[in-house]
mmCIF file of C-alpha atoms in Angstrom:
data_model
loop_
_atom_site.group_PDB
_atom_site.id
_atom_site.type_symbol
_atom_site.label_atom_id
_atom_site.label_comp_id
_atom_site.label_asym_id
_atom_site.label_seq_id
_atom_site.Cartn_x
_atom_site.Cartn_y
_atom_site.Cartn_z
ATOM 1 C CA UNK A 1129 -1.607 23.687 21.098
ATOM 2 C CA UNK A 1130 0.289 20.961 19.641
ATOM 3 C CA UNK A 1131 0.615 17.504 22.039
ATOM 4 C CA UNK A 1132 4.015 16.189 23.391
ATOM 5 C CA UNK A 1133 4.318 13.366 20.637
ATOM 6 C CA UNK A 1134 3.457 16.041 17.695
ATOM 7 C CA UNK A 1135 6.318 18.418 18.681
ATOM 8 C CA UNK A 1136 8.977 15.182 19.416
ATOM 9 C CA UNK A 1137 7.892 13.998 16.024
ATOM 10 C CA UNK A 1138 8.336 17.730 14.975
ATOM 11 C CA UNK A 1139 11.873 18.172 16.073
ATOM 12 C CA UNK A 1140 13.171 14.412 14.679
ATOM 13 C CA UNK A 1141 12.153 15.593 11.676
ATOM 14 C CA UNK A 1142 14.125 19.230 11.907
ATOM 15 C CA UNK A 1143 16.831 17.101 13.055
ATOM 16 C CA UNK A 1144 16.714 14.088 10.342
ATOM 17 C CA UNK A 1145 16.342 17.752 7.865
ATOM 18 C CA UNK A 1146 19.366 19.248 9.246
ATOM 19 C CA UNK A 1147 21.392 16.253 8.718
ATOM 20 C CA UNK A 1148 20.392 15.408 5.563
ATOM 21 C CA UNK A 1149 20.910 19.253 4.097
ATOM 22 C CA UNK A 1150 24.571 18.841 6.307
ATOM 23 C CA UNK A 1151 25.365 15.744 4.097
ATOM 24 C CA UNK A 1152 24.496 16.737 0.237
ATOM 25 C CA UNK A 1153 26.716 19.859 1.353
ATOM 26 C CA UNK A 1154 29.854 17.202 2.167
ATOM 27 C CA UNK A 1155 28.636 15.165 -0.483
ATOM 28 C CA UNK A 1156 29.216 17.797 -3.176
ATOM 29 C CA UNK A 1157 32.125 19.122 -1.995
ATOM 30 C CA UNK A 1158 33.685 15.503 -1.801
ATOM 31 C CA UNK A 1159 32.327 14.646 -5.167
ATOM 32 C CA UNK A 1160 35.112 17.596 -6.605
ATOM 33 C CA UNK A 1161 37.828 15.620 -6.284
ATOM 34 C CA UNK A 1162 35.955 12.141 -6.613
ATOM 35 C CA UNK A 1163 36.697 11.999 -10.773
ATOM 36 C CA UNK A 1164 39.969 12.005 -10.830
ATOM 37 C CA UNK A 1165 42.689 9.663 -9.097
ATOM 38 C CA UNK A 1166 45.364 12.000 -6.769
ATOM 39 C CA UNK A 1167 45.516 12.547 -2.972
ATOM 40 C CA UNK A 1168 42.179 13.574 -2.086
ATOM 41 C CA UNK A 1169 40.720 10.361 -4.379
ATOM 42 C CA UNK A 1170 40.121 7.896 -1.477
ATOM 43 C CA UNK A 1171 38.808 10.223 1.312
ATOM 44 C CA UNK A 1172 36.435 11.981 -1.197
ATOM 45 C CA UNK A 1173 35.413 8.234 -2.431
ATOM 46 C CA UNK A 1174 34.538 7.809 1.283
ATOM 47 C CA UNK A 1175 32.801 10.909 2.485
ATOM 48 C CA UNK A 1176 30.742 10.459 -0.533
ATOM 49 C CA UNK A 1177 30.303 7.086 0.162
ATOM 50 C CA UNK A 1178 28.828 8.132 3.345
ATOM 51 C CA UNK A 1179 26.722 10.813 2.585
ATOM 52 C CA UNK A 1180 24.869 9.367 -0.367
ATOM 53 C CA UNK A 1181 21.779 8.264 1.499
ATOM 54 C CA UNK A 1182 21.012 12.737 1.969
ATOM 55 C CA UNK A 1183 18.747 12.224 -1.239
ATOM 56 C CA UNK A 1184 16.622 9.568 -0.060
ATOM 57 C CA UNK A 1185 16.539 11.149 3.016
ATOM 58 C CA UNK A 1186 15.216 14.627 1.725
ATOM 59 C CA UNK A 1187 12.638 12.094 0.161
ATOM 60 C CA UNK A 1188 11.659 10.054 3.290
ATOM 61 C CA UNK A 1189 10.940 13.359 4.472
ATOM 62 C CA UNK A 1190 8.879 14.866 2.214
ATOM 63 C CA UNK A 1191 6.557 10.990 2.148
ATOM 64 C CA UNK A 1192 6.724 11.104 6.263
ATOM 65 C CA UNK A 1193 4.942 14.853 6.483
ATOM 66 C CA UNK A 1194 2.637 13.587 3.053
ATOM 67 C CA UNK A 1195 1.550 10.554 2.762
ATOM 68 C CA UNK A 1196 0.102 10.302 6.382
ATOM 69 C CA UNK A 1197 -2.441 13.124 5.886
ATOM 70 C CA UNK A 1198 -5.773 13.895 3.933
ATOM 71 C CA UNK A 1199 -5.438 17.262 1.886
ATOM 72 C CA UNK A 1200 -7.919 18.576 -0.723
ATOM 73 C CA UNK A 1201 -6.248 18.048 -3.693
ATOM 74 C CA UNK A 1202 -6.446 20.984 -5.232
ATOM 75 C CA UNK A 1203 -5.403 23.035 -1.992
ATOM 76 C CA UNK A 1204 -2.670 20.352 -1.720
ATOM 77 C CA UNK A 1205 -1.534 21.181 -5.482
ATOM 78 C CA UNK A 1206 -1.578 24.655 -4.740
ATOM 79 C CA UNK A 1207 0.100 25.039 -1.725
ATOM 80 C CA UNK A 1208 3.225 22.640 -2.966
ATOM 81 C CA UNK A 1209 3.157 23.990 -6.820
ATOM 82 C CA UNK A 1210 3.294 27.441 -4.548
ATOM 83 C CA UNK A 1211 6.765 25.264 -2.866
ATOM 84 C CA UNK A 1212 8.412 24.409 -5.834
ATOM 85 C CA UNK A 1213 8.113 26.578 -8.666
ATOM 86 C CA UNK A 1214 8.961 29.827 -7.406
ATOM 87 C CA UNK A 1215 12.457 28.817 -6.534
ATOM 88 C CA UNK A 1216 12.680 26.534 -9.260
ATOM 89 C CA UNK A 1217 12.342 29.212 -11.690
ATOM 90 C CA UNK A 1218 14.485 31.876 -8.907
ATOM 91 C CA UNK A 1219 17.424 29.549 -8.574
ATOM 92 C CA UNK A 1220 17.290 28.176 -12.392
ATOM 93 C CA UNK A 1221 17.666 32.284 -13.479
ATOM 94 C CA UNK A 1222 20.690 32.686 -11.060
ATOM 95 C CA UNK A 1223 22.883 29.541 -12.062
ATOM 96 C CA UNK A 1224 22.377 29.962 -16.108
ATOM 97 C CA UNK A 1225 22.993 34.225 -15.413
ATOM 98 C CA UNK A 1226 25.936 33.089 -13.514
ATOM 99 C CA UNK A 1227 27.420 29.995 -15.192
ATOM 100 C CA UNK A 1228 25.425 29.615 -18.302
ATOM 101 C CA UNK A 1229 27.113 29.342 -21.894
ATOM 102 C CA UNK A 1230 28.366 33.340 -22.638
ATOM 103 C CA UNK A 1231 27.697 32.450 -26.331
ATOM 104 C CA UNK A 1232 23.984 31.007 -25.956
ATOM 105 C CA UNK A 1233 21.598 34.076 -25.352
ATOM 106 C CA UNK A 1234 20.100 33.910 -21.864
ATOM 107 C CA UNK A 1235 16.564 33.812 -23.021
ATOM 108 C CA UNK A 1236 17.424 30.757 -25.161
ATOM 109 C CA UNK A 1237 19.099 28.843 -21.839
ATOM 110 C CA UNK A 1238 16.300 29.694 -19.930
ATOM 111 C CA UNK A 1239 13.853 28.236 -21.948
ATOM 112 C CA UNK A 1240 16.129 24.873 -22.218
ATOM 113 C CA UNK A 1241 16.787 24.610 -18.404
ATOM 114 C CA UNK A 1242 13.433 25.236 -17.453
ATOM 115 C CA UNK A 1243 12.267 22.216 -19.636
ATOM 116 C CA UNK A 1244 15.444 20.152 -18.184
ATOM 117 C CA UNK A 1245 16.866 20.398 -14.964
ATOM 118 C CA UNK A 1246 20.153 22.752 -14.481
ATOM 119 C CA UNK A 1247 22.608 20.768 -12.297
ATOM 120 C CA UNK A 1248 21.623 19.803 -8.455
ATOM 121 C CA UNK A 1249 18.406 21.622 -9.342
ATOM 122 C CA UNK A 1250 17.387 17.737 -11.181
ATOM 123 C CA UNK A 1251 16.022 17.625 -7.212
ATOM 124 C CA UNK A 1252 12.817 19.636 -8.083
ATOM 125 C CA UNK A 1253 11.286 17.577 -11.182
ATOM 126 C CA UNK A 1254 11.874 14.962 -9.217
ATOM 127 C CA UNK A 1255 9.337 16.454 -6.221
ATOM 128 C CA UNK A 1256 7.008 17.720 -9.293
ATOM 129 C CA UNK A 1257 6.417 13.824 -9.990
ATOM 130 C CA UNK A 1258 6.518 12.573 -6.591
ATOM 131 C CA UNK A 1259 3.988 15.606 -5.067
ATOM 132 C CA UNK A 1260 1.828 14.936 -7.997
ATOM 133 C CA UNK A 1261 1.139 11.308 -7.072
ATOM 134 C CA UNK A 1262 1.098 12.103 -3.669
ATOM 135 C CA UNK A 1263 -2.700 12.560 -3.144
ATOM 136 C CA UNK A 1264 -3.312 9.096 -4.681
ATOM 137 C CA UNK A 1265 -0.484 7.445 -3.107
ATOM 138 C CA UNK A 1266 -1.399 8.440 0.394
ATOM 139 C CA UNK A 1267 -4.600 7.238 -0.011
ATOM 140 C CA UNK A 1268 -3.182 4.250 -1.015
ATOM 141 C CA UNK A 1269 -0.856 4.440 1.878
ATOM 142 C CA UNK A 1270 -3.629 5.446 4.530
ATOM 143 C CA UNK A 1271 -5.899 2.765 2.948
ATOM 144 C CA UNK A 1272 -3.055 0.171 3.493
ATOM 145 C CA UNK A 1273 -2.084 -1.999 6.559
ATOM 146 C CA UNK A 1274 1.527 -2.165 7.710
ATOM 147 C CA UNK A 1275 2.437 -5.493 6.024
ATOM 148 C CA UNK A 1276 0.413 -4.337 2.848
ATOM 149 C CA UNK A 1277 2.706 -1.221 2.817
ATOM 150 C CA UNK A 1278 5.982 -3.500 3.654
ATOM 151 C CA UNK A 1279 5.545 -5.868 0.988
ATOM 152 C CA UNK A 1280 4.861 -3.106 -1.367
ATOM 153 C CA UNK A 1281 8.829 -2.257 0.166
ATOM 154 C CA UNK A 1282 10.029 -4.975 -0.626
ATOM 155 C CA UNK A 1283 8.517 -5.360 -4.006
ATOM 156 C CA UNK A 1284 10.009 -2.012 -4.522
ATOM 157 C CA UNK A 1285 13.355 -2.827 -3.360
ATOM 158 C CA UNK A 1286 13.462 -5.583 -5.677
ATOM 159 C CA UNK A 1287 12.885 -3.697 -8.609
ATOM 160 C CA UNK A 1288 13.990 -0.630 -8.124
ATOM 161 C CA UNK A 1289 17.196 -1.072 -6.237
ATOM 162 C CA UNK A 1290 18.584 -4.745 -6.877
ATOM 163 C CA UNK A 1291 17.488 -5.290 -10.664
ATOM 164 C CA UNK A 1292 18.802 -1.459 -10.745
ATOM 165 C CA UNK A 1293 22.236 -1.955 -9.654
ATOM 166 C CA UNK A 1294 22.639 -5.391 -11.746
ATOM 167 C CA UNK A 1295 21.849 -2.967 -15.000
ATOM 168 C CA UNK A 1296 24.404 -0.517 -13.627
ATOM 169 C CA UNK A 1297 26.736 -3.366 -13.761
ATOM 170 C CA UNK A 1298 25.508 -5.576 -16.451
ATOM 171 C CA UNK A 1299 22.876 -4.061 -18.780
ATOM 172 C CA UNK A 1300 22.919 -0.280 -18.893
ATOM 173 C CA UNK A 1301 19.963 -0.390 -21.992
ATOM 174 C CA UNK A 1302 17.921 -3.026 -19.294
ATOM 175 C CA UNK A 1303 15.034 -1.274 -17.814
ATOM 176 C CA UNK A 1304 13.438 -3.189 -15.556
ATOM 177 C CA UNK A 1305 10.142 -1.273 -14.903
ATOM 178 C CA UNK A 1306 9.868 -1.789 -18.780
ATOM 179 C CA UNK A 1307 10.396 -5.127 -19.319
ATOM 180 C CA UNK A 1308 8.119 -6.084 -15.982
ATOM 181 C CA UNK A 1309 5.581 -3.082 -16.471
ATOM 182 C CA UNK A 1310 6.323 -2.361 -12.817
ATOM 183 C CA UNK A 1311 6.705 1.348 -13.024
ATOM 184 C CA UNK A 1312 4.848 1.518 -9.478
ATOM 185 C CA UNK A 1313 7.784 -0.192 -7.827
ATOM 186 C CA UNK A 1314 10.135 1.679 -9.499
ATOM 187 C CA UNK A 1315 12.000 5.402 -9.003
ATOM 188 C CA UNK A 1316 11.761 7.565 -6.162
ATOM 189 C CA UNK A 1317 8.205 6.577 -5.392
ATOM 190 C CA UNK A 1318 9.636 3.917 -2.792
ATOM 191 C CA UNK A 1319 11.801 6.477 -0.868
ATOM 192 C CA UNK A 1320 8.645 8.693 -0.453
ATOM 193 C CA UNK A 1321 6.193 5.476 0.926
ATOM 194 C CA UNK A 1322 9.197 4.566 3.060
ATOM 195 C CA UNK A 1323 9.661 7.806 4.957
ATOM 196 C CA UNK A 1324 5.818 7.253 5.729
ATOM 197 C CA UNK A 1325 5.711 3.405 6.954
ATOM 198 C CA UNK A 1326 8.853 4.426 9.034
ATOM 199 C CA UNK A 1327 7.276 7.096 10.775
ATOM 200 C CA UNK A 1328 4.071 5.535 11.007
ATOM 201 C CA UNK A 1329 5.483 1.936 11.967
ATOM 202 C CA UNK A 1330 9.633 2.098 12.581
ATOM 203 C CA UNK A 1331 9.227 4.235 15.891
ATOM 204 C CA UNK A 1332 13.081 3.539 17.019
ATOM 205 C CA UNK A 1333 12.612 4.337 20.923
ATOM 206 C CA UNK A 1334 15.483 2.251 22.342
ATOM 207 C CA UNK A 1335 19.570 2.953 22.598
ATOM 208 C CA UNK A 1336 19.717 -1.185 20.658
ATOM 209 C CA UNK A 1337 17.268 -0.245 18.146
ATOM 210 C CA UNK A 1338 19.619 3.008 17.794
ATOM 211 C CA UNK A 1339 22.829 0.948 17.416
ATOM 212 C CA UNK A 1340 21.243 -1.208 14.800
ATOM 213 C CA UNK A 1341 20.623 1.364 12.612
ATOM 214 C CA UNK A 1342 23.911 3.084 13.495
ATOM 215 C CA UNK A 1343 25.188 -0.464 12.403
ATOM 216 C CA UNK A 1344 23.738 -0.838 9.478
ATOM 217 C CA UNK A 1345 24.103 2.939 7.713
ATOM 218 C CA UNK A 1346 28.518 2.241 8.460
ATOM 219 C CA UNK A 1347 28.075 -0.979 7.859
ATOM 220 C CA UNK A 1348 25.912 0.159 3.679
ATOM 221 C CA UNK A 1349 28.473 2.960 3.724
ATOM 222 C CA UNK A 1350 31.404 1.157 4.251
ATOM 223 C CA UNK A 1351 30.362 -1.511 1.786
ATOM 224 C CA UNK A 1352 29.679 1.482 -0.827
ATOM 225 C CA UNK A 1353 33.030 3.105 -0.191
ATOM 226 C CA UNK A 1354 35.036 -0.884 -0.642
ATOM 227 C CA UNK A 1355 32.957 -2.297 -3.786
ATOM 228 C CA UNK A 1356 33.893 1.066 -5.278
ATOM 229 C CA UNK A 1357 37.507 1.059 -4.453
ATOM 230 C CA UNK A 1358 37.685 -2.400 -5.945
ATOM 231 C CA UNK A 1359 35.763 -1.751 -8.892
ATOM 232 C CA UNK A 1360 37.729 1.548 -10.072
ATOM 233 C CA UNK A 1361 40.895 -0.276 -9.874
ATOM 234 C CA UNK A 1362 39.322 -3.089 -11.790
ATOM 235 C CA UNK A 1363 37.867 -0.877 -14.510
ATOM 236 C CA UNK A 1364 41.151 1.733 -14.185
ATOM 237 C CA UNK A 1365 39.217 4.960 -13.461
ATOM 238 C CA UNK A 1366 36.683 6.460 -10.895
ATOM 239 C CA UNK A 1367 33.646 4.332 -11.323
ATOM 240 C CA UNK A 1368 30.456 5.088 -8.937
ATOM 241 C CA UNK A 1369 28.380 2.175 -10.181
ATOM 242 C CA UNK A 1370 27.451 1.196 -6.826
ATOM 243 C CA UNK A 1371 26.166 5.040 -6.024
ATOM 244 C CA UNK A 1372 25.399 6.461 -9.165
ATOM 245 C CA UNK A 1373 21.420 7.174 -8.709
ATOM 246 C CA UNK A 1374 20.985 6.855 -5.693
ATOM 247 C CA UNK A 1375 18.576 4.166 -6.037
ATOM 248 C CA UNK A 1376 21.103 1.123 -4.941
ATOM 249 C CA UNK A 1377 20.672 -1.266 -2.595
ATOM 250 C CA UNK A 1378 23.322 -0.071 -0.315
ATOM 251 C CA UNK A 1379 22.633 3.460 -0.832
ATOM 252 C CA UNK A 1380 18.657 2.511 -0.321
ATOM 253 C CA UNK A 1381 19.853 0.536 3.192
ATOM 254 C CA UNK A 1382 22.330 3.623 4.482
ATOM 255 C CA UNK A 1383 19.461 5.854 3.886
ATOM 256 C CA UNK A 1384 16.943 3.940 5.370
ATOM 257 C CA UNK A 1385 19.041 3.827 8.723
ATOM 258 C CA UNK A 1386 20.022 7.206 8.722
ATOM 259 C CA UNK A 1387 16.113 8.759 8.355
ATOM 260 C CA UNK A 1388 15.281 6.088 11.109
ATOM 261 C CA UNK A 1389 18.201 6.858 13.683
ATOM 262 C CA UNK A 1390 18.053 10.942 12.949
ATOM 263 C CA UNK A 1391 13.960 10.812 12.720
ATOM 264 C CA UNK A 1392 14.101 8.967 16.396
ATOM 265 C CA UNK A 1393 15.721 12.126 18.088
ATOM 266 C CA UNK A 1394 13.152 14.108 20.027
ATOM 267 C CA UNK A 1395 14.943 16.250 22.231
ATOM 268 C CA UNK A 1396 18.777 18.292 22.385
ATOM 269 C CA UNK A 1397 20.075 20.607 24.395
ATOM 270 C CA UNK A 1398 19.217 24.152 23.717
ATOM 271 C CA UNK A 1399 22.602 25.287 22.430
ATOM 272 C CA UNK A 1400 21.939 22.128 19.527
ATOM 273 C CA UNK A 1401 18.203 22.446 18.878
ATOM 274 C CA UNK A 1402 18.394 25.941 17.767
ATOM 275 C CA UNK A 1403 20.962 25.696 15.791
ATOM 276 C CA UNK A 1404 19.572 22.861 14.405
ATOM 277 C CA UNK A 1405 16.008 24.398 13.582
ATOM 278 C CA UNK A 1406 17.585 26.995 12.203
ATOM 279 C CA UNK A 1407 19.443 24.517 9.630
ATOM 280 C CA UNK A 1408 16.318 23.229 9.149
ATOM 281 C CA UNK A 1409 14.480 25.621 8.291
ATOM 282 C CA UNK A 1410 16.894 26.929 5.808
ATOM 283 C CA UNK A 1411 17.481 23.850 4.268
ATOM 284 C CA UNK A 1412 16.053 24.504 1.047
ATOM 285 C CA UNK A 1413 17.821 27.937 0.511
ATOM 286 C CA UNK A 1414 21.309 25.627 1.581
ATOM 287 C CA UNK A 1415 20.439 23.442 -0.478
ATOM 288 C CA UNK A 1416 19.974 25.704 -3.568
ATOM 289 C CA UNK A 1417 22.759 28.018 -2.740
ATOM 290 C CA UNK A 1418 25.788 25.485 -1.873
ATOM 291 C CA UNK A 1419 27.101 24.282 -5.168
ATOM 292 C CA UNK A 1420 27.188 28.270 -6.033
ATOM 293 C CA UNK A 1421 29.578 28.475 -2.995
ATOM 294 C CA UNK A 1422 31.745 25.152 -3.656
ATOM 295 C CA UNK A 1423 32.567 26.917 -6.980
ATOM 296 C CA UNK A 1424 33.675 29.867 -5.654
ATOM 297 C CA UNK A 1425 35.217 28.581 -2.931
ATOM 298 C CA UNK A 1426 37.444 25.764 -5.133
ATOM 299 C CA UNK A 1427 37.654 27.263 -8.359
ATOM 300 C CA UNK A 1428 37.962 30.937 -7.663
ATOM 301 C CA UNK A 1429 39.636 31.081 -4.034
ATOM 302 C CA UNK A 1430 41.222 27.729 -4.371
ATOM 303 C CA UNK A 1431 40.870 27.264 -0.824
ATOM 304 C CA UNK A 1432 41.945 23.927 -0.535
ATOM 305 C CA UNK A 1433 45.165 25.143 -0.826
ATOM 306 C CA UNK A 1434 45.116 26.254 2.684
ATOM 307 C CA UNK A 1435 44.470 23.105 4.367
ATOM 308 C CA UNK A 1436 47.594 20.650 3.844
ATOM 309 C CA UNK A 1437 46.149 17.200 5.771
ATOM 310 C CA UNK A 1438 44.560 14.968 3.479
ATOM 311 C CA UNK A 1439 41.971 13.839 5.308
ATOM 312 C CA UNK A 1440 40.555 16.282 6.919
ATOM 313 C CA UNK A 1441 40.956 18.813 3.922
ATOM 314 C CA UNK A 1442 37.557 17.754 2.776
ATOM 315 C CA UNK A 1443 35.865 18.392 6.080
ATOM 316 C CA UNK A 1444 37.237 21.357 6.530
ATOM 317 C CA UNK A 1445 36.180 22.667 3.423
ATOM 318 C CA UNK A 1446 32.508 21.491 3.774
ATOM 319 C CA UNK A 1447 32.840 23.204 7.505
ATOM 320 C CA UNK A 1448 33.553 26.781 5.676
ATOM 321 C CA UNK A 1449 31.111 26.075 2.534
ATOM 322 C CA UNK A 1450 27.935 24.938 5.446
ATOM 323 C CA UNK A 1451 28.986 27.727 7.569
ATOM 324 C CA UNK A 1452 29.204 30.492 4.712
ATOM 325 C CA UNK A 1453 25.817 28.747 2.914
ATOM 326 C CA UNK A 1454 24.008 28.708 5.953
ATOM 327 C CA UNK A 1455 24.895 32.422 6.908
ATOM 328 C CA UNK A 1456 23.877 33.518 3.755
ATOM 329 C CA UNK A 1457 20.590 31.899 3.684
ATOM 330 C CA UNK A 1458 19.614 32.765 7.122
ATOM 331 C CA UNK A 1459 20.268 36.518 6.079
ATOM 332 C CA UNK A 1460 18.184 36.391 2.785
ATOM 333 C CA UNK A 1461 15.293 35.241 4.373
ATOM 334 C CA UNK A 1462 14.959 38.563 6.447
ATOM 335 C CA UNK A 1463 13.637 40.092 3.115
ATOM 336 C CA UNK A 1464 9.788 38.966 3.178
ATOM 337 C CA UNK A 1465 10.140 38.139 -0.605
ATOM 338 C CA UNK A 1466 13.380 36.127 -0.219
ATOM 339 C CA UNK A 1467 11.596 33.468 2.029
ATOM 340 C CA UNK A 1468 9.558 31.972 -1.070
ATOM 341 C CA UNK A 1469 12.693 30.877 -2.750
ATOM 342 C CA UNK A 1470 15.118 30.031 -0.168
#
């Protein structure tokens, strides 16, 4: 039977889960009317704004349930290769049958997308890497102290976020972890030691430690949403240098907060927590399933249309795109087979 702490710790992280899979859903949907300057341009620049920290999340997540444990490797291997491939490959077949070229033969797309990632699907080469090293990193991690593992942060932060978003800016051919041969503080690999030193060391257990991260995921967000504002009226056109990959310093900072303050939940009321585990455990499926839906439900039904306030068009829509992916989902997994790949 599984202590107090372990099922708190347990539920923060179906909670921070939840959220995160809520926010790549708003995310997207804000993102279709991000490109272009009209109406919808400045609330979609800030819901995205807001929601760009659900990657990093969905990382922190995957290094807070990792890192902290000893695994065989080769039992770890095969139990995440067992994760990630089969719906992968599933999900891969569905988009390219669905909205692959008509004049490319499907054998031929398959082969290419399987080698190359196919859209929001770019999510699972990125776990490939990140499970592969995580055997040796969480030794690493395990073997570490906490200001060992913070200054390895901060190194991290340095190179991977700050030197990042000055090459957005002013170098796009710089490449930091090139130049400095400091591919281990570079890419994802922070985001997935962070979730673990956060969980092992950022226990938030007071309403002030709360607010500060409340504080400081508007406060990133906000800043996000502005410097972009300012820069695509600068440069003329929807620019999302200070978002693009995820890995800038503001993005890094909202997502931090947002895995802390969602991670530090341990208990809802009934009517919430099962809803919530429910999300949670459907996340992936969501997840896999939701830009499938956005198309439909924008370029087929055009059911923005229907909603005529500005700003809450884009909330709306996610409402009936989470709703619809989430129903779907939780139906597909009643088929024994279905549960592998969503």
């Amino acid at each position: 039977m599984r202590s107090a702490e372990t099922r708190e710790r347990a539920f923060g992280m179906d909670v921070t889960r939840a959220a995160a899979c809520a926010m790549v859903v708003l995310l997207h949907v804000a993102a279709t009317y991000f490109y272009s300057f009209g109406p919808l341009w400045i609330p979609a620049l800030i819901y995205d704004a807001f929601t760009r920290g659900c990657v990093p999340i969905f990382i922190m997540l995957s290094g807070a349930l990792l890192l902290p444990k000893e695994e065989p490797i080769s039992l770890f291997f095969r139990k995440r290769a067992f994760r990630i491939i089969p719906p992968l490959v599933f999900w891969t077949i569905v988009y390219v049958s669905l909205f692959g070229e008509r004049s490319v033969s499907l054998s031929d797309q398959l082969g290419t997308y399987l080698t190359r990632p196919y859209g929001h699907l770019w999510y699972f080469y990125v776990l490939i890497g990140l499970y592969l090293s995580a055997p040796y990193l969480g030794k690493m991690f395990r073997a570490s102290n906490e200001r060992e593992t913070r200054i390895f942060l901060i190194l991290w932060f340095f190179f991977a976020c700050v030197l990042e978003q000055l090459r957005i800016i002013y170098s796009p051919q710089f490449k930091p972890e090139t130049v400095f041969g400091t591919q281990l503080f570079s890419g994802y690999l922070g985001f997935f030691v962070l979730g673990a030193y956060l969980q092992q060391y950022g226990k938030i257990a007071t309403p002030k430690r709360r607010w500060t991260c409340v504080i400081a995921f508007t406060g990133a967000s906000a800043a996000t949403a502005c410097l972009t504002y300012v820069h695509s009226m600068h440069v003329g056109k929807p620019e999302e240098s200070f978002y693009f990959s995820y890995l800038t310093p503001l993005v890094a900072v909202a997502g931090m907060s947002a895995f802390a303050f969602f991670s530090s939940i341990t208990s809802l009321p009934n009517y919430l927590a099962t809803p919530i585990a429910m999300i949670s455990d459907c996340s992936l499926g969501i997840y896999c399933v939701h830009v499938m839906i956005i198309s439909f439900f924008v370029e087929r039904l055009h059911m923005a249309d229907f909603f005529h306030t500005t700003w809450f068009k884009i909330p709306l829509l996610w409402a009936a795109i989470f709703l619809s992916a989430t129903s779907l989902i939780y139906l597909v997994r009643k088929i024994p087979l279905m549960r592998y790949v969503a």
